[in-house]
Short mmCIF file of C-alpha atoms and ligand atoms in Angstrom, two decimals:
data_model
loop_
_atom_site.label_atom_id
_atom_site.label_comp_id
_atom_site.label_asym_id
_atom_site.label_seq_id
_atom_site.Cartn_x
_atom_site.Cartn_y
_atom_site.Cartn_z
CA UNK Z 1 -23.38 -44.62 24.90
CA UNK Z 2 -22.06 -43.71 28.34
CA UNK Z 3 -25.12 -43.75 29.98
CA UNK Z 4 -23.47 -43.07 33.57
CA UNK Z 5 -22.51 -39.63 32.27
CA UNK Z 6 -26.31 -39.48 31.03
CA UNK Z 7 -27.21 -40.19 34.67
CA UNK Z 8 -25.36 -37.26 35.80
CA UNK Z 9 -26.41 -34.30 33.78
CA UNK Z 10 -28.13 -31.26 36.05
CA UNK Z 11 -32.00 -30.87 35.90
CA UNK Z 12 -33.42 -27.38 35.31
CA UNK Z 13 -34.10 -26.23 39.10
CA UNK Z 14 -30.76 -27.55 40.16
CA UNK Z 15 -29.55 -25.23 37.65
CA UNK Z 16 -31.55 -22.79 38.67
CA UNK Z 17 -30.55 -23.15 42.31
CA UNK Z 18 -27.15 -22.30 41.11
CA UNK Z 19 -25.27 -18.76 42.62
CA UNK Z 20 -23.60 -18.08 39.36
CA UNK Z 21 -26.88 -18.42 37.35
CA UNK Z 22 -29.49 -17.33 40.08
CA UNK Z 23 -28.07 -13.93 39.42
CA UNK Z 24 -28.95 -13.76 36.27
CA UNK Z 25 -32.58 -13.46 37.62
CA UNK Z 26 -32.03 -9.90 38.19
CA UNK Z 27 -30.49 -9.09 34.84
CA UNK Z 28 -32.65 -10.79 32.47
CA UNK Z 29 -36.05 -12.52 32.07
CA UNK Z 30 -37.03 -15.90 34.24
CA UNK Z 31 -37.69 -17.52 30.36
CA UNK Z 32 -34.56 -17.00 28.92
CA UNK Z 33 -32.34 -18.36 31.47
CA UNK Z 34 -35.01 -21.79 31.92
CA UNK Z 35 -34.93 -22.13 27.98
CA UNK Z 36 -30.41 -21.23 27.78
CA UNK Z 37 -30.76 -24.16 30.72
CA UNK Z 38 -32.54 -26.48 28.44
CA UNK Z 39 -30.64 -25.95 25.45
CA UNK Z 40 -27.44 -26.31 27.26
CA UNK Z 41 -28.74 -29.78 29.15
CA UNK Z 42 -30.02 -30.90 25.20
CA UNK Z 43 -26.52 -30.03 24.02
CA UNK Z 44 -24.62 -32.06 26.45
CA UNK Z 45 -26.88 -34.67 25.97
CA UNK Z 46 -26.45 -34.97 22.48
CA UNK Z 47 -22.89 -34.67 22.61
CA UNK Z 48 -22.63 -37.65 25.10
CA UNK Z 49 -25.19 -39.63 23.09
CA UNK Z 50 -22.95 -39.19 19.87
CA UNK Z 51 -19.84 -39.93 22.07
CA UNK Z 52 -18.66 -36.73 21.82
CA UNK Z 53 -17.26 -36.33 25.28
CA UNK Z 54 -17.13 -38.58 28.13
CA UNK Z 55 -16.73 -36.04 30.69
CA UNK Z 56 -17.69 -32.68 32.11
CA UNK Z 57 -17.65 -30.91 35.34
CA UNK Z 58 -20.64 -29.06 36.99
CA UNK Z 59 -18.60 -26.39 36.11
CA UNK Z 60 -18.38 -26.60 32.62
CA UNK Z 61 -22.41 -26.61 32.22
CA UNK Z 62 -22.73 -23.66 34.20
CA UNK Z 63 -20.21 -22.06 32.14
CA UNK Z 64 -21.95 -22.93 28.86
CA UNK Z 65 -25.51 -22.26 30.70
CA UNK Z 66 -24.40 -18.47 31.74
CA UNK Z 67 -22.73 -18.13 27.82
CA UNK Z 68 -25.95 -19.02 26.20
CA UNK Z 69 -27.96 -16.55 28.71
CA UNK Z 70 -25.82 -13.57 27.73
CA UNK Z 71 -26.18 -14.87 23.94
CA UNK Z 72 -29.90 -14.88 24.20
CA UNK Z 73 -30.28 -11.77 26.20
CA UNK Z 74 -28.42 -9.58 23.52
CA UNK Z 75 -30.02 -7.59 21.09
CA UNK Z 76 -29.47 -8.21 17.65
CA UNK Z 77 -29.25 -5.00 16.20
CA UNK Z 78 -26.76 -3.29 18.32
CA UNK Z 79 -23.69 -0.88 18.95
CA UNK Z 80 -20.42 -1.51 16.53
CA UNK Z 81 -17.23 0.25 17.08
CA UNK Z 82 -16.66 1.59 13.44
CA UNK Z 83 -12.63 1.03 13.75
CA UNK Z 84 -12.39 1.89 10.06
CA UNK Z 85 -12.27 5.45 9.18
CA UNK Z 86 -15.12 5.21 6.99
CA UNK Z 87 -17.58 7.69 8.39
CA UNK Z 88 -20.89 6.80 6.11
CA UNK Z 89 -20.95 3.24 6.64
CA UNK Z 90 -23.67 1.60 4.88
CA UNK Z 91 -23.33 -1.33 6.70
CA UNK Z 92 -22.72 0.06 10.18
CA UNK Z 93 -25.83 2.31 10.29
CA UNK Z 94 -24.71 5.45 7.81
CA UNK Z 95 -24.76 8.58 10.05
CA UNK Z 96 -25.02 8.65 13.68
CA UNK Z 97 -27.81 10.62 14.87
CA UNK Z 98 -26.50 14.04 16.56
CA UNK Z 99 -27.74 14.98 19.92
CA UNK Z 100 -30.71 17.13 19.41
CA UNK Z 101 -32.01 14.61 16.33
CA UNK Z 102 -32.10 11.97 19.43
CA UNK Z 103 -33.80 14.23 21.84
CA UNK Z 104 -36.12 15.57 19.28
CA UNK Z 105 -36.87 11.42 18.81
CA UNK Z 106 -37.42 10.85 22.51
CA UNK Z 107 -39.29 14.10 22.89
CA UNK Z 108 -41.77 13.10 20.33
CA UNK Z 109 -42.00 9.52 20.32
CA UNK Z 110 -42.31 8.95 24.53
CA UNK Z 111 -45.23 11.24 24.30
CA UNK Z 112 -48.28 11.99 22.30
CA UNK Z 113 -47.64 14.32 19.58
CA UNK Z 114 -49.20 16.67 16.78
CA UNK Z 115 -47.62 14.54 13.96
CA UNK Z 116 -51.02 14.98 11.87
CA UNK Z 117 -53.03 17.19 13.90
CA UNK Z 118 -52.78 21.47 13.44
CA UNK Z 119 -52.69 22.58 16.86
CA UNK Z 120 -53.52 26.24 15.68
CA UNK Z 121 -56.70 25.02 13.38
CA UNK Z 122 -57.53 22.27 16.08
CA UNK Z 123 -58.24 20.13 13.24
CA UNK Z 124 -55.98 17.43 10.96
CA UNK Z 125 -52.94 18.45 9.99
CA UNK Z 126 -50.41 17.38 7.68
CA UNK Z 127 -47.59 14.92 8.67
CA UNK Z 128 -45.30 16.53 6.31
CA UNK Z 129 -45.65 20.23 6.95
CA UNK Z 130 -43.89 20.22 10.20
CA UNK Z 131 -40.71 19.67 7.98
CA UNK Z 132 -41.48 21.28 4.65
CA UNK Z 133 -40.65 25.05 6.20
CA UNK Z 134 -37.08 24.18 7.39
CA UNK Z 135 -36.05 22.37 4.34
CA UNK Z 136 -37.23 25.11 1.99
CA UNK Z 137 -35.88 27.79 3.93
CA UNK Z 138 -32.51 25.74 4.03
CA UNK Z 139 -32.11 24.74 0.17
CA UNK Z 140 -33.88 27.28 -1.24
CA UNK Z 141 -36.71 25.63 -3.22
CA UNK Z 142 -40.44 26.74 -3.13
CA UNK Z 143 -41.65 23.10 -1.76
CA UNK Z 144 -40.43 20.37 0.02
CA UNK Z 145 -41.90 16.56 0.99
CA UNK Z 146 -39.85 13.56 2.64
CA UNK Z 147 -40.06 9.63 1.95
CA UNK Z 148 -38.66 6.83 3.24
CA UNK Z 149 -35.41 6.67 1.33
CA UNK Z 150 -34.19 8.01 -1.79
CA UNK Z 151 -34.48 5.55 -3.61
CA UNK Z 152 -38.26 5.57 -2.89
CA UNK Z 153 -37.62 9.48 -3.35
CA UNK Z 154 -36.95 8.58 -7.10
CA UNK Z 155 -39.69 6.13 -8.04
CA UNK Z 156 -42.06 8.06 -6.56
CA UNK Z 157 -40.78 11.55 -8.81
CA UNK Z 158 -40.73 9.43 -11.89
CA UNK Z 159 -44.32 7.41 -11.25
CA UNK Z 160 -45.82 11.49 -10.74
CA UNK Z 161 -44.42 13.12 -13.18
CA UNK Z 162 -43.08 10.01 -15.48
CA UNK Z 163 -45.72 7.68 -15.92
CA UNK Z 164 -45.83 5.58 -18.63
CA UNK Z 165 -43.30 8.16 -20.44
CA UNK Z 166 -39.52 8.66 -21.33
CA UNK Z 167 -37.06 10.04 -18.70
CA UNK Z 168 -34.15 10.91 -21.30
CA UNK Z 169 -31.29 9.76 -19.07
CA UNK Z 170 -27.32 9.79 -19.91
CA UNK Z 171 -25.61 6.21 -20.22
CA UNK Z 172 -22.56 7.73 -18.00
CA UNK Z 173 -25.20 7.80 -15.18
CA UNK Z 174 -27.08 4.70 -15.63
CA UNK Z 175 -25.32 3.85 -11.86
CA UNK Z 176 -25.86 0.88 -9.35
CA UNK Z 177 -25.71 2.47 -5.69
CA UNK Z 178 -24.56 -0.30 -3.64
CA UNK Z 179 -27.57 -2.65 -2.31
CA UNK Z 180 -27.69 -3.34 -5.88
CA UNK Z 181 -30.24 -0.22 -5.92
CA UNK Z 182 -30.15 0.14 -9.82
CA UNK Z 183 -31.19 3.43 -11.73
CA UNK Z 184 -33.12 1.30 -14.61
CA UNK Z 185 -34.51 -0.98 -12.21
CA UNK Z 186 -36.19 1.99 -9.95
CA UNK Z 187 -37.34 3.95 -13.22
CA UNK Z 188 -38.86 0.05 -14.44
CA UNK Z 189 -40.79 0.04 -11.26
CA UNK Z 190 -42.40 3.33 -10.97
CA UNK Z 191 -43.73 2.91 -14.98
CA UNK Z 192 -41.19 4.98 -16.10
CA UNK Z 193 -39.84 4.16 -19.83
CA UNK Z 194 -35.97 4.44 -19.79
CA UNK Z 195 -34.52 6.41 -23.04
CA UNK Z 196 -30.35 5.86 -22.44
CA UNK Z 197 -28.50 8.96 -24.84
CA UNK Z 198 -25.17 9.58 -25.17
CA UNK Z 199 -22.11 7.03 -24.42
CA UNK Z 200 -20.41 6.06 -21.04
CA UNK Z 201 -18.14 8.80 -21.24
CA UNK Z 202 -19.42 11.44 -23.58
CA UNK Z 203 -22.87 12.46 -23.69
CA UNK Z 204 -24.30 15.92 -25.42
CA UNK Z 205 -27.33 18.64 -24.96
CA UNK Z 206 -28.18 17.61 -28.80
CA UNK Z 207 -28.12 13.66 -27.41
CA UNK Z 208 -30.85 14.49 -25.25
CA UNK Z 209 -32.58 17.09 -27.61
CA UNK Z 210 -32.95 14.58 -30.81
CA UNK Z 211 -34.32 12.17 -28.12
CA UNK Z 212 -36.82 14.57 -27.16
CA UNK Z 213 -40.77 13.53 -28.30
CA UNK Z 214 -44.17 14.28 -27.23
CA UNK Z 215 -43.68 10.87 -25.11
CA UNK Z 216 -40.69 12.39 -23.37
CA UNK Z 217 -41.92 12.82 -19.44
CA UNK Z 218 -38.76 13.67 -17.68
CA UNK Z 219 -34.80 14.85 -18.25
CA UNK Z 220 -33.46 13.21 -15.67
CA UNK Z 221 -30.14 13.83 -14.37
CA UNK Z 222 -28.51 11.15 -11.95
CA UNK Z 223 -24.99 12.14 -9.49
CA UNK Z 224 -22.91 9.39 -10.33
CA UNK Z 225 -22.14 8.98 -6.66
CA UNK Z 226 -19.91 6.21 -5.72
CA UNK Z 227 -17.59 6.10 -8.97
CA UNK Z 228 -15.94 8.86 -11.49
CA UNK Z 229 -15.63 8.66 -14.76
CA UNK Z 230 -11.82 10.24 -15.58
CA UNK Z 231 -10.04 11.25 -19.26
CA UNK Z 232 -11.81 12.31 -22.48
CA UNK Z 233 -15.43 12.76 -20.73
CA UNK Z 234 -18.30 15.25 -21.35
CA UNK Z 235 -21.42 15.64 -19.28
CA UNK Z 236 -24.41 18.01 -19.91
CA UNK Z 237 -23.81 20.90 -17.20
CA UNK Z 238 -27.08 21.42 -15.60
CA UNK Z 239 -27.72 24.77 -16.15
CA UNK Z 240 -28.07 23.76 -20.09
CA UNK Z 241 -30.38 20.98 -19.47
CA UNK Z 242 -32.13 23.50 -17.25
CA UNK Z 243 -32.78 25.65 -20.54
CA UNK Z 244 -32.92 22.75 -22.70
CA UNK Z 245 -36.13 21.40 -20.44
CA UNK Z 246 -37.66 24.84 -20.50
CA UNK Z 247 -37.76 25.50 -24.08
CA UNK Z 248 -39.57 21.58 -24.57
CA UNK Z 249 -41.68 22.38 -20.69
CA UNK Z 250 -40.22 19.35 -19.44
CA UNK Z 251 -39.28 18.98 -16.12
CA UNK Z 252 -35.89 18.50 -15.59
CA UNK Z 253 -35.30 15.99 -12.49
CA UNK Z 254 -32.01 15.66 -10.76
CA UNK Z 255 -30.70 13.23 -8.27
CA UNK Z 256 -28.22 14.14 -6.29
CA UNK Z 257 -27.76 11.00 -4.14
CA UNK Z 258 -25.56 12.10 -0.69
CA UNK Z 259 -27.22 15.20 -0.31
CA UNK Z 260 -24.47 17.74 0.54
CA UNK Z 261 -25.94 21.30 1.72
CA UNK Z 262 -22.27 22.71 2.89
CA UNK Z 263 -20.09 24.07 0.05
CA UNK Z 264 -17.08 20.99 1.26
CA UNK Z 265 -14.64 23.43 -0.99
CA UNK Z 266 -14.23 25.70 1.29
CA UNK Z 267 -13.15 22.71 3.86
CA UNK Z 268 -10.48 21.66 1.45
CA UNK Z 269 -12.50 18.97 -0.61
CA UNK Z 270 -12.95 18.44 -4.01
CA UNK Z 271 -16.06 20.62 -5.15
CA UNK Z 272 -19.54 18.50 -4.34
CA UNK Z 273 -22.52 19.81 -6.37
CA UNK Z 274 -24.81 21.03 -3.51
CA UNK Z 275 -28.96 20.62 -3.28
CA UNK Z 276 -29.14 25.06 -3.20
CA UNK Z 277 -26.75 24.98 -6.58
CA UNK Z 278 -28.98 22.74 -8.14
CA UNK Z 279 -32.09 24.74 -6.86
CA UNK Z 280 -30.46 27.65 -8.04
CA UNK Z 281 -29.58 26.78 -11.80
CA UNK Z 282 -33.64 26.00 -11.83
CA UNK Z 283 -33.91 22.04 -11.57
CA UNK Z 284 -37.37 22.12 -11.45
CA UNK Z 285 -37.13 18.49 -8.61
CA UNK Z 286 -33.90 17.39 -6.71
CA UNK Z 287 -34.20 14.05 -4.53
CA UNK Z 288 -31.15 12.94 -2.21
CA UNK Z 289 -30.60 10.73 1.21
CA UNK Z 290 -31.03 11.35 4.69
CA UNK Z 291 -28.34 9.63 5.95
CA UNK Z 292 -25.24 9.98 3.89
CA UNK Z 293 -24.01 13.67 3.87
CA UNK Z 294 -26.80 15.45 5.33
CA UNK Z 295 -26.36 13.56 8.40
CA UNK Z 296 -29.89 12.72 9.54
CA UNK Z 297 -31.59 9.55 9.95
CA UNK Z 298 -32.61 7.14 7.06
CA UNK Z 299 -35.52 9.54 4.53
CA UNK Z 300 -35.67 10.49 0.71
CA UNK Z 301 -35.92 14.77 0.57
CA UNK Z 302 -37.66 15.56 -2.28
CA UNK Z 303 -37.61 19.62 -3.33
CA UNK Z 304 -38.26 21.61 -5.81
CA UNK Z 305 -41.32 23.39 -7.75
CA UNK Z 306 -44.36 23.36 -5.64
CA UNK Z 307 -46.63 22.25 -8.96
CA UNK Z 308 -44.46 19.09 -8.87
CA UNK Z 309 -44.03 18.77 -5.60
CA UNK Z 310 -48.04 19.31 -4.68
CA UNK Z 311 -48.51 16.42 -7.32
CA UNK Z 312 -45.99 14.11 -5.91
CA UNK Z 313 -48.00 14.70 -2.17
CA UNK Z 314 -51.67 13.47 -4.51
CA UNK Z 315 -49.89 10.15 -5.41
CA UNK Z 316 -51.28 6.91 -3.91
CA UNK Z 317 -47.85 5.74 -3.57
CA UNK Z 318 -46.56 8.44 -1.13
CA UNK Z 319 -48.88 6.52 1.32
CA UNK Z 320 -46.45 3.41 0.69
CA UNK Z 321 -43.24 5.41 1.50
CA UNK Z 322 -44.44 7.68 4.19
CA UNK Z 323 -41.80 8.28 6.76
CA UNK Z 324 -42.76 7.25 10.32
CA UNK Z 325 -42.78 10.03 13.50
CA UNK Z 326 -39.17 8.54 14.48
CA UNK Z 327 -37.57 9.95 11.34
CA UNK Z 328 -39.69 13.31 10.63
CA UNK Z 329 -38.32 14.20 14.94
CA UNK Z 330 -34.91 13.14 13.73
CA UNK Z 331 -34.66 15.28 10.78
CA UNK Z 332 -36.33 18.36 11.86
CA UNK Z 333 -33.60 17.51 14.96
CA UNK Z 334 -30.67 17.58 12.03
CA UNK Z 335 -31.74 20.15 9.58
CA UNK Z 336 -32.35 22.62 12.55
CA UNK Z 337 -28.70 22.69 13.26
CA UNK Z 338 -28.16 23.65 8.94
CA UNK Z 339 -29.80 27.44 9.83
CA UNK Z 340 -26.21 27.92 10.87
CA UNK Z 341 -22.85 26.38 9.02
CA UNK Z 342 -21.23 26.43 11.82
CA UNK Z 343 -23.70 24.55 14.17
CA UNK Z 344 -23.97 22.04 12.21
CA UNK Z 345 -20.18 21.30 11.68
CA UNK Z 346 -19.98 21.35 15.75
CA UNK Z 347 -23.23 19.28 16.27
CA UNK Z 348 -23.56 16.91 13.15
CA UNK Z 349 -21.44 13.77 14.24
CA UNK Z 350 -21.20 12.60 10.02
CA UNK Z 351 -20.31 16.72 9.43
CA UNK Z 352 -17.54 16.83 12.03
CA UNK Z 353 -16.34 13.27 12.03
CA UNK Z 354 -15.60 14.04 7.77
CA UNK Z 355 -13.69 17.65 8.91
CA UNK Z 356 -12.33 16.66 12.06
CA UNK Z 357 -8.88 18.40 12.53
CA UNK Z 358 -6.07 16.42 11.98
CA UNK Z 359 -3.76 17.58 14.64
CA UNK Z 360 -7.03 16.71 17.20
CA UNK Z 361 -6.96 13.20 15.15
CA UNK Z 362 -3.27 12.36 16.08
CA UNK Z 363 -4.04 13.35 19.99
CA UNK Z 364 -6.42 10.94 20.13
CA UNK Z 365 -4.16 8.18 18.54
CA UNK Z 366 -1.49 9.19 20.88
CA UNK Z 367 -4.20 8.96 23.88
CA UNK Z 368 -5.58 5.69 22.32
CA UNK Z 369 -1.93 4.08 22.17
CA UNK Z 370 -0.69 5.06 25.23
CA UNK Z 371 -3.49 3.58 27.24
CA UNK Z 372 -3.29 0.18 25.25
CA UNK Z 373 0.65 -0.24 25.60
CA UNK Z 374 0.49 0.33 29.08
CA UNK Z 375 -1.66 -2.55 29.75
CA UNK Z 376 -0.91 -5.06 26.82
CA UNK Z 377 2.50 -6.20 26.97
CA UNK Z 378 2.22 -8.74 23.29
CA UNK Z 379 1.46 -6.31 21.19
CA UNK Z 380 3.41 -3.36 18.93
CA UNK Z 381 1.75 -0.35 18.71
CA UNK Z 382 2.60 1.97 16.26
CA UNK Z 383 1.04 5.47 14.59
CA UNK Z 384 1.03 6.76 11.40
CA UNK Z 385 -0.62 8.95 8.62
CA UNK Z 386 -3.21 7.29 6.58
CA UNK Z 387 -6.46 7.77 4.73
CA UNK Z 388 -10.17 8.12 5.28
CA UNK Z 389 -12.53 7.18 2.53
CA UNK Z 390 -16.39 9.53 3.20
CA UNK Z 391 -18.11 6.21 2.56
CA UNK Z 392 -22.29 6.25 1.86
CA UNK Z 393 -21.04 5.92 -2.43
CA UNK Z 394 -20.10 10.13 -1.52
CA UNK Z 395 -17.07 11.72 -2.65
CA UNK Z 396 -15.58 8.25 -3.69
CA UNK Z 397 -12.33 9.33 -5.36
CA UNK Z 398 -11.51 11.88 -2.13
CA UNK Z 399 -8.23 10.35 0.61
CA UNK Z 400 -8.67 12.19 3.47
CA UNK Z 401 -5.87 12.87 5.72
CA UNK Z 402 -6.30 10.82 8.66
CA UNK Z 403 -3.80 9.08 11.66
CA UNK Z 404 -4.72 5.22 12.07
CA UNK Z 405 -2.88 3.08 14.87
CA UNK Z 406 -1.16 -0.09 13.49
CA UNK Z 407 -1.35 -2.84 16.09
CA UNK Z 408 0.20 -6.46 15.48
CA UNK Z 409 0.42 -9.46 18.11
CA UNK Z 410 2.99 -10.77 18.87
CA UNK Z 411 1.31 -13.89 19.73
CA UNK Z 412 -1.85 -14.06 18.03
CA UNK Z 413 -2.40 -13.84 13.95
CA UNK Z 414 -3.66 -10.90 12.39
CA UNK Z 415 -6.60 -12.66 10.91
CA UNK Z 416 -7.46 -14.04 14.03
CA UNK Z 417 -6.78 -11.32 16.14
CA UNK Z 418 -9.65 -9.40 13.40
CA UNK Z 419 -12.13 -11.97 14.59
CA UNK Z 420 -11.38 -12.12 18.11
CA UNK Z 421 -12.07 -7.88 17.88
CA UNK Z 422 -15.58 -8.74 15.91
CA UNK Z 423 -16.39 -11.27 18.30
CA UNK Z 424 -16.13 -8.53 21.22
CA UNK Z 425 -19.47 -8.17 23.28
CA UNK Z 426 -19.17 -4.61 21.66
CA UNK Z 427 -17.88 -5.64 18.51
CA UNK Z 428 -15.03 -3.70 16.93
CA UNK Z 429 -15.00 -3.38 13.22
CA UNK Z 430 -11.19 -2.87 12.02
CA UNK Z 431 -9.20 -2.85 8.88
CA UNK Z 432 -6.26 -5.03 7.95
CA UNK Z 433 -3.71 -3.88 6.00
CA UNK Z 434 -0.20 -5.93 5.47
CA UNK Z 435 -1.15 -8.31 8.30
CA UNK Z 436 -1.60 -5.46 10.60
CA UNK Z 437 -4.88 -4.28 12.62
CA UNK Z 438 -5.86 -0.76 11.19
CA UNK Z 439 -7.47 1.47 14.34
CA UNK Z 440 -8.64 4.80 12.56
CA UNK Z 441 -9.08 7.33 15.09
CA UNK Z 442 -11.32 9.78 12.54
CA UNK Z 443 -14.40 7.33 12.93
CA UNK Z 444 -13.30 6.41 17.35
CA UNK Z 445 -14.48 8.18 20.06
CA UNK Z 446 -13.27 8.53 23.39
CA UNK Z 447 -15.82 7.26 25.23
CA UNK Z 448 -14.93 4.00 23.82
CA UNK Z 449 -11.53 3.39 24.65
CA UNK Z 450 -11.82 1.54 27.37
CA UNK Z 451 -14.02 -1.12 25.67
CA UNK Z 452 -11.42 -1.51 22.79
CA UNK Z 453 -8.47 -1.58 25.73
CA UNK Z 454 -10.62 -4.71 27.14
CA UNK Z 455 -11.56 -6.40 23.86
CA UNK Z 456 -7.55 -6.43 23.43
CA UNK Z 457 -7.14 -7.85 26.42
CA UNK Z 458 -9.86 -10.29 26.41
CA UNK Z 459 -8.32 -11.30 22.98
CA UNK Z 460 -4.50 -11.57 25.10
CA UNK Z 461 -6.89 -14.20 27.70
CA UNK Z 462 -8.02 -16.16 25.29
CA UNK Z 463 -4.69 -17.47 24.14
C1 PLP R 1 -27.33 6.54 -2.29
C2 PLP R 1 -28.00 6.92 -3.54
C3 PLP R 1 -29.31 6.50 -3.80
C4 PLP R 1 -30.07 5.66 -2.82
O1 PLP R 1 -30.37 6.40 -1.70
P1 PLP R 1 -31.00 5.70 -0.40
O2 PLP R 1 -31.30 6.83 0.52
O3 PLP R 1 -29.98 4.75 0.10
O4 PLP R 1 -32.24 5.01 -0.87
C5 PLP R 1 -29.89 6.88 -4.98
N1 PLP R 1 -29.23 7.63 -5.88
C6 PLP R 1 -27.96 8.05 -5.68
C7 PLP R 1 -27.29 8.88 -6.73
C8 PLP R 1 -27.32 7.72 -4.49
O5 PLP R 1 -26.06 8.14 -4.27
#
C-alpha cells in the first residue's frame, strides 16, 4: 500500500477552498458538492489502497470532484432528444405537451384552484365535470369521465359493468400492448370472466351470438393496435355487434387504444377508426389513451352512455385511478385546441410532428447538415428519404415519408459514436442503420440544434 500517496489526498475544506469547485456554490446545494467531495476522496482512497494507481495530480481530483457534482446535481427524469422519427415514444415520454396544455398546468397547479369546488353553487364540486363538457361536445357521446390510463380505463369498464360475468371477446384481439399490458390479464383483475370466440384470424357475429348467456356481461371489442392481422381474415364490423348487443341488452364495450379524433384519411393515412365513428355506430362505452394520438398528457377517456358512464363514476375503484389536477389542466389544455381541426394540427406537437410537411422536413435536414459540416471536419454527412413509424402501438403497419440525415465518423465507430450521443448531458436518442447514425428530422426541433452540433463535437474531443 503506498501509503505516501495516502498521505497526500485533499481534505474536504481544502477542496472546498478550491476556485474550480467553490463555484459550484452558486449553482448547486452546499450538501451535494461536500458529499461528491467525499465520495471522490473515498474513491481515490480505495483505488490506492487496492494499488490501483500510484499517482494523481490535484488536478485530477478536482476533475473527478466537479464530474460527480454535475452527476449528482442532475435530475433523473429529464429532457431526451428523440433523434428517431418515432413521434409516440413510449419510452421517451409519448406526446409532448402543446403550449396551452403546459400553461393550463402552470395556471392551475402554481395557484389554488376549483378542482372540486363549484364556484357558481359555492359548494363541492366535481373533479371530473370541468372536463366531461369538452369531451362530449368533441366525440359526440352523452357522458364522459377520465382515469389514470387506459388501461385503468378498461378494468374499471369491465369491474362496473362486468363483474363476475363474461365479456365475449374475439381471439384476433386478445392483444399485449407493450409494457406487457395484457387484455386477459386486465379483464382477470377487474373480476371479469374472459369468453375467447372465434379464431386468430376469422371470427363471426354467430361466434359471439352462440356464446351469448344470461352470464354474458359485456361484448367487448378490443383495436388491435400495435399489430395487423393480413390475408384470409374476418372481423365483426361494429355496427353489427352494435345490433347484435341491442337485441340481447348487452352493452357493447369498445377499446380503441390510441384514441384518434381526426379522420388521418383525409391527411393521406391509412383509415384509423375514430372515437365519434364508434360513438356514432352506437357503442354504448369507448375507452382510449391520453397520450398516444390524442396528444395530451398520460389519462384513460372513458365515453359513452351516461347510464354506464354514471355507474362507472359510483365505483369504489374510480377513487384508485383518479387523475391528479396536473393531468385534468393538461387535457382540458389539449382537447380545447380539438373544437377546431385545424388548431389542433397547428398547436398539437404529436398532431403536427405525425403531418409535418415533407418539403418543411428536408429544410430542416438541409439546415441541420449544413451547420454540423461546417464545424465537424471527421464526419460525412449525408441526406436522404426515409421512414417514420407513429409509434405509441398506433398505426403500426403505416411508413411515413420522412428525410433522416446519415452521419458516419470517420474516426470513431458507429456503435460508439451511438453511446457517446446517449451519454450527452442532453442525451440524444438516434437510430443506427448499416453502421450509420440515423438523425430523423420529423421528431428534431430547431431549438435543439445547437446541443446536437456540441454533443458531436464533444464526441470529436473525446477521441
Ligand atoms: C395503448 C393501449 C392500451 C393501454 O393504454 P395506456 O393508456 O397505455 O394504459 C390499451 N388498449 C389498447 C388497444 C392500446 O392500444
Amino acid at each position: 500500500m503506498n501509503k505516501e500517496l495516502l498521505r497526500r489526498l485533499p481534505k474536504v475544506d481544502e477542496l472546498l477552498n478550491q476556485e474550480k469547485i467553490k463555484k459550484y456554490l452558486n449553482i448547486t446545494m452546499r450538501n451535494i458538492i461536500v458529499d461528491s467531495i467525499r465520495e471522490t476522496i473515498c474513491n481515490y482512497r480505495n483505488m490506492i489502497i487496492k494499488g490501483r494507481i500510484d499517482a494523481f495530480t490535484n488536478e485530477d481530483i478536482i476533475n473527478s470532484v466537479i464530474m460527480t457534482i454535475e452527476e449528482k446535481d442532475e435530475f433523473r427524469l429529464r429532457k431526451v432528444i428523440n433523434a428517431t422519427g418515432t413521434v409516440i415514444h413510449t419510452n421517451m415520454g409519448r406526446s409532448l405537451l402543446s403550449k396551452g396544455a403546459v400553461e393550463r398546468v402552470i395556471d392551475v397547479v402554481e395557484n389554488y384552484n376549483n378542482l372540486e369546488y363549484d364556484i357558481n353553487k359555492g359548494k363541492r364540486g366535481l373533479r371530473y365535470s370541468h372536463i366531461e363538457e369538452i369531451i362530449t361536445k368533441i366525440t359526440g357521446a352523452e357522458a364522459a369521465m377520465v382515469v389514470n390510463n387506459n388501461a385503468s380505463a378498461v378494468m374499471l369498464v369491465l369491474s362496473t359493468l362486468c363483474y363476475e360475468k363474461e365479456a365475449i371477446v374475439s381471439r384476433g384481439q386478445l392483444v399485449e400492448i407493450g409494457g406487457s399490458f395484457r387484455v386477459p390479464e386486465v379483464m382477470k383483475l377487474s373480476g371479469a370472466k374472459l369468453v375467447e370466440v372465434g379464431t386468430t384470424n376469422r371470427t363471426h357475429l354467430f361466434d359471439y351470438e352462440n356464446n351469448i348467456s344470461e352470464d354474458t356481461g359485456v361484448l367487448l371489442k378490443v383495436h388491435t393496435s400495435n399489430y395487423k392481422i393480413l390475408g384470409f381474415t374476418e372481423e365483426v364490423p361494429l355496427d353489427e355487434l352494435v345490433e347484435l348487443g341491442k337485441e340481447h341488452n348487452i352493452p357493447v364495450i369498445e377499446d380503441i387504444g390510441s384514441g384518434v379524433l381526426v379522420d388521418f384519411s383525409k391527411y393521406g393515412f391509412a383509415y384509423e377508426p375514430t372515437v365519434q365513428e364508434s360513438i356514432k355506430k352506437g357503442v354504448d362505452v369507448v375507452t382510449f389513451s391520453g397520450d398516444k394520438m390524442l396528444g395530451g398528457p398520460q389519462a384513460g377517456i372513458i365515453v359513452g352512455k351516461k347510464k354506464y358512464i354514471d355507474k362507472m363514476k359510483k365505483n369504489q375503484l374510480t377513487r384508485a385511478l383518479r387523475i391528479d389536477k396536473m393531468t385534468l389542466a393538461a387535457l382540458e389544455g389539449t382537447l380545447k385546441y380539438y373544437l377546431d381541426e385545424e388548431e389542433a394540427i397547428k398547436n398539437i406537437p404529436t398532431l403536427s410532428m405525425i403531418l409535418a410537411d415533407k418539403d418543411d422536413i428536408m429544410k430542416k435536414a438541409q439546415k441541420l447538415k449544413e451547420m454540423l459540416e461546417k464545424s465537424l471536419r471527421n464526419y460525412d454527412f449525408n441526406i436522404s428519404a426515409d421512414f417514420s413509424m407513429v409509434g405509441g402501438g398506433s398505426m403500426p403497419t403505416e411508413k411515413v415519408d420522412t428525410y433522416v440525415i446519415r452521419i458516419k465518423s470517420k474516426k470513431i465507430a458507429t456503435e460508439k459514436l451511438e453511446y457517446l450521443l446517449r451519454m450527452n448531458k442532453i442525451p440524444i436518442i438516434v437510430r443506427v442503420c448499416n453502421d450509420e447514425i440515423i438523425l430523423d428530422l420529423r421528431t428534431i426541433f430547431e431549438k435543439d440544434f445547437n446541443t446536437i452540433l456540441d454533443a458531436f463535437q464533444n464526441a470529436e474531443s473525446k477521441l
